[in-house]
Amino acid sequence: MTKTVSMADALFVKLEARIRSGELPPGARLPTQKEIAEEERVSRTVVREAVARLEAQGMAVARQGSGVFVSDEARYQAFQITRQDMGELAEVIRLLEVRLSVEAEMAAFAAARRTLTDISAMRGALRDMASVAEDPVASAAADARFHAAIARATQNETFVRLIDFLGVRLVPPRNLYLRDQPAEAQRAYVEKVRAEHEAIVDAIVRMNPVGARDAARHHMQESLSRHTELNEAANISRES
């Protein structure tokens, strides 16, 4: 399940990039599911999930009997953060700065409005993260699902759409921060992030908006600090 989700995420990002770059312009017909599956060497289930996400975000529209086409509105979706962007520390830091304020308030709203179903989704995502901790790609996908569950708990569709748009790009690539680090450092990082996530869930469960806001802000601030320090070290290295 997790592997399928992460493969669908990767395919979505690739198709999205082709649309945004103009390779697939508004009105263009997407290749068939069979063609995409063969070209990308993935299952049709993966293709269906990726294309469904394009449709959900208004980037593609299905026409019965004709196929799936790039929507005319796709040209107006100027804001984008690509997987390539997320390979650059400066872009990761800019996104984390935005998330610092957005996710703090999102957690507060979630604490005030969450349902038992929302709590179950958050805890399920945390269990998934723990079970695939050794796999950075699968772990990032589970991490993204955790934040998506918090967005849904706000009962505010705009939060849901924003977090869904960011998808796996919501989570900075672990190897960007932990490159060349020993296994012990990677395990310590995973445990620290787990504890930060648990603190957010605990406050949301207790319907404590102030505590949820503080826990989410702390989580984002920690990530921002880690990547800012890494960026500063990289700049010093380049200058020396």
Coordinates of C-alpha atoms in Angstrom, one line a residue:
M1 CA 0.0 0.0 0.0
T2 CA 2.7 2.4 1.0
K3 CA 4.9 1.5 -2.0
T4 CA 1.9 2.1 -4.3
V5 CA 1.2 5.5 -2.8
S6 CA 4.8 6.6 -3.1
M7 CA 5.0 5.5 -6.7
A8 CA 1.7 7.3 -7.5
D9 CA 3.2 10.4 -5.8
A10 CA 6.3 10.2 -7.9
L11 CA 4.3 9.7 -11.1
F12 CA 2.0 12.6 -10.2
V13 CA 4.9 14.9 -9.8
K14 CA 6.3 13.8 -13.2
L15 CA 3.0 14.4 -15.0
E16 CA 2.5 17.7 -13.3
A17 CA 5.9 18.9 -14.4
R18 CA 5.1 18.0 -18.0
I19 CA 2.0 20.0 -17.8
R20 CA 3.6 23.0 -16.1
S21 CA 6.5 23.1 -18.5
G22 CA 4.2 23.2 -21.5
E23 CA 5.2 19.9 -22.8
L24 CA 1.5 18.9 -22.3
P25 CA -0.3 22.2 -23.0
P26 CA -3.9 23.1 -22.1
G27 CA -6.2 21.0 -24.3
A28 CA -3.6 18.3 -25.0
R29 CA -4.6 14.7 -24.6
L30 CA -2.7 12.7 -22.0
P31 CA -1.2 9.3 -23.1
T32 CA -3.5 6.4 -22.3
Q33 CA -3.1 4.6 -19.0
K34 CA -1.6 1.7 -20.8
E35 CA 0.9 4.0 -22.5
I36 CA 1.9 5.7 -19.3
A37 CA 2.2 2.4 -17.4
E38 CA 4.5 0.9 -20.1
E39 CA 6.6 4.1 -20.4
E40 CA 7.0 4.5 -16.7
R41 CA 7.1 0.8 -15.9
V42 CA 4.4 1.0 -13.2
S43 CA 1.0 -0.6 -12.8
R44 CA -2.2 0.8 -14.1
T45 CA -3.3 1.3 -10.5
V46 CA -0.4 3.7 -9.9
V47 CA -1.3 5.5 -13.2
R48 CA -5.0 5.8 -12.1
E49 CA -4.1 7.3 -8.8
A50 CA -1.7 9.8 -10.3
V51 CA -4.2 10.9 -13.0
A52 CA -7.0 11.1 -10.5
R53 CA -5.0 13.5 -8.5
L54 CA -4.3 15.6 -11.5
E55 CA -8.1 15.7 -12.1
A56 CA -8.8 16.5 -8.4
Q57 CA -6.5 19.5 -8.6
G58 CA -8.1 20.8 -11.8
M59 CA -5.1 20.2 -14.0
A60 CA -6.8 17.5 -16.1
V61 CA -10.3 16.6 -17.1
A62 CA -11.7 13.3 -18.3
R63 CA -14.0 13.2 -21.3
Q64 CA -16.0 10.0 -21.6
G65 CA -15.0 8.0 -24.6
S66 CA -12.2 10.4 -25.5
G67 CA -9.6 10.2 -22.8
V68 CA -8.0 12.6 -20.3
F69 CA -7.0 16.1 -21.3
V70 CA -5.0 18.9 -19.8
S71 CA -7.5 21.4 -18.5
D72 CA -7.7 25.0 -19.8
E73 CA -7.3 26.2 -16.2
A74 CA -3.9 24.5 -15.8
R75 CA -2.2 27.5 -17.4
Y76 CA -3.3 29.7 -14.5
Q77 CA -1.8 27.5 -11.8
A78 CA 1.4 29.5 -11.7
F79 CA 2.5 28.6 -8.1
Q80 CA 4.6 25.5 -8.1
I81 CA 7.2 23.7 -6.1
T82 CA 8.8 20.9 -8.0
R83 CA 10.7 17.9 -6.7
Q84 CA 13.8 19.5 -8.3
D85 CA 13.3 22.6 -6.3
M86 CA 13.1 20.6 -3.1
G87 CA 16.7 19.4 -3.8
E88 CA 17.9 22.9 -3.1
L89 CA 18.3 24.0 0.5
A90 CA 17.3 27.6 -0.1
E91 CA 13.9 26.5 -1.6
V92 CA 13.4 24.0 1.3
I93 CA 14.0 26.8 3.8
R94 CA 11.6 29.2 2.0
L95 CA 8.9 26.5 2.1
L96 CA 9.5 25.8 5.8
E97 CA 9.2 29.5 6.6
V98 CA 5.7 29.5 5.0
R99 CA 4.7 26.2 6.7
L100 CA 5.8 27.5 10.1
S101 CA 2.8 29.9 10.3
V102 CA 0.4 27.8 8.2
E103 CA 0.8 24.5 10.1
A104 CA 0.8 26.1 13.5
E105 CA -2.7 27.6 12.9
M106 CA -3.8 24.5 11.1
A107 CA -3.0 22.4 14.1
A108 CA -4.9 24.8 16.4
F109 CA -8.0 24.5 14.2
A110 CA -7.6 20.7 14.1
A111 CA -7.5 20.6 17.9
A112 CA -10.8 22.5 18.1
R113 CA -12.6 20.6 15.4
R114 CA -11.1 17.1 15.1
T115 CA -13.2 13.9 15.0
L116 CA -12.4 10.4 16.1
T117 CA -11.9 9.5 12.5
D118 CA -9.3 12.3 12.1
I119 CA -7.4 11.0 15.2
S120 CA -7.4 7.5 13.7
A121 CA -6.0 8.8 10.4
M122 CA -3.2 10.7 12.2
R123 CA -2.2 7.7 14.3
G124 CA -2.4 5.5 11.3
A125 CA 0.1 7.7 9.4
L126 CA 2.4 7.7 12.4
R127 CA 2.3 3.9 12.6
D128 CA 3.1 3.8 8.9
M129 CA 6.1 6.2 9.4
A130 CA 7.4 3.9 12.1
S131 CA 7.0 0.8 10.0
V132 CA 9.0 2.3 7.1
A133 CA 11.5 4.4 9.0
E134 CA 14.4 2.8 7.1
D135 CA 12.9 3.8 3.7
P136 CA 13.2 7.6 3.2
V137 CA 10.8 7.7 0.3
A138 CA 8.0 5.7 2.0
S139 CA 8.6 7.6 5.2
A140 CA 8.2 10.9 3.5
A141 CA 4.9 9.7 1.9
A142 CA 3.6 8.6 5.3
D143 CA 4.7 12.0 6.8
A144 CA 2.8 13.8 4.1
R145 CA -0.3 11.7 4.9
F146 CA 0.1 12.7 8.6
H147 CA 0.0 16.4 7.8
A148 CA -2.9 15.8 5.3
A149 CA -4.8 14.2 8.2
I150 CA -4.3 17.3 10.3
A151 CA -5.5 19.4 7.4
R152 CA -8.7 17.4 7.1
A153 CA -9.3 17.7 10.9
T154 CA -9.6 21.5 10.5
Q155 CA -12.8 20.8 8.5
N156 CA -11.5 23.6 6.2
E157 CA -11.3 22.4 2.5
T158 CA -8.7 25.2 1.7
F159 CA -6.2 23.7 4.2
V160 CA -6.8 20.3 2.6
R161 CA -6.3 21.5 -0.9
L162 CA -3.1 23.4 0.1
I163 CA -1.6 20.4 1.8
D164 CA -2.7 18.1 -1.0
F165 CA -1.0 20.4 -3.5
L166 CA 2.3 20.2 -1.7
G167 CA 2.0 16.4 -1.3
V168 CA 5.3 14.7 -0.8
R169 CA 7.1 18.0 -1.4
L170 CA 5.7 18.9 2.0
V171 CA 8.5 16.9 3.6
P172 CA 12.1 18.0 3.0
P173 CA 14.2 15.1 1.6
R174 CA 15.8 13.4 4.5
N175 CA 19.1 12.8 2.6
L176 CA 19.4 16.5 2.1
Y177 CA 19.9 17.0 5.9
L178 CA 21.5 13.6 6.7
R179 CA 23.8 13.1 3.8
D180 CA 27.1 11.5 4.8
Q181 CA 25.8 11.0 8.4
P182 CA 26.2 7.7 10.2
A183 CA 23.3 5.3 10.8
E184 CA 23.1 6.5 14.5
A185 CA 22.4 10.1 13.4
Q186 CA 19.7 8.9 11.0
R187 CA 18.0 6.9 13.8
A188 CA 18.2 9.9 16.2
Y189 CA 16.6 12.1 13.6
V190 CA 13.7 9.7 13.0
E191 CA 13.1 9.4 16.8
K192 CA 13.2 13.2 17.2
V193 CA 10.7 13.8 14.4
R194 CA 8.5 11.0 15.9
A195 CA 8.4 12.7 19.3
E196 CA 7.6 16.1 17.7
H197 CA 4.7 14.5 15.8
E198 CA 3.4 12.7 18.9
A199 CA 3.3 16.0 20.8
I200 CA 1.1 17.5 18.0
V201 CA -1.3 14.6 18.1
D202 CA -1.5 14.6 21.9
A203 CA -2.6 18.2 21.9
I204 CA -5.1 17.6 19.1
V205 CA -6.5 14.6 20.9
R206 CA -6.9 16.7 24.1
M207 CA -8.6 19.4 22.0
N208 CA -6.0 21.9 23.2
P209 CA -5.6 24.5 20.4
V210 CA -2.9 26.4 22.2
G211 CA -0.9 23.3 22.9
A212 CA -1.4 22.0 19.3
R213 CA -0.3 25.4 17.9
D214 CA 2.8 25.4 20.1
A215 CA 3.7 21.8 19.2
A216 CA 3.3 22.3 15.5
R217 CA 5.3 25.6 15.6
H218 CA 8.1 23.8 17.6
H219 CA 8.2 21.0 15.0
M220 CA 8.4 23.4 12.1
Q221 CA 10.9 25.6 13.9
E222 CA 13.2 22.6 14.6
S223 CA 13.1 21.6 11.0
L224 CA 13.8 25.2 9.8
S225 CA 16.7 25.5 12.2
R226 CA 18.2 22.2 11.1
H227 CA 18.1 23.2 7.4
T228 CA 19.2 26.8 8.0
E229 CA 22.3 25.6 9.9
L230 CA 23.0 23.2 7.0
N231 CA 22.7 25.9 4.4
E232 CA 25.0 28.2 6.4
A233 CA 27.6 25.5 6.7
A234 CA 27.3 24.8 2.9
N235 CA 27.8 28.5 2.1
I236 CA 30.9 28.7 4.4
S237 CA 32.3 25.6 2.6
R238 CA 31.8 27.1 -0.8
E239 CA 33.5 30.4 0.2
S240 CA 36.5 28.7 1.8

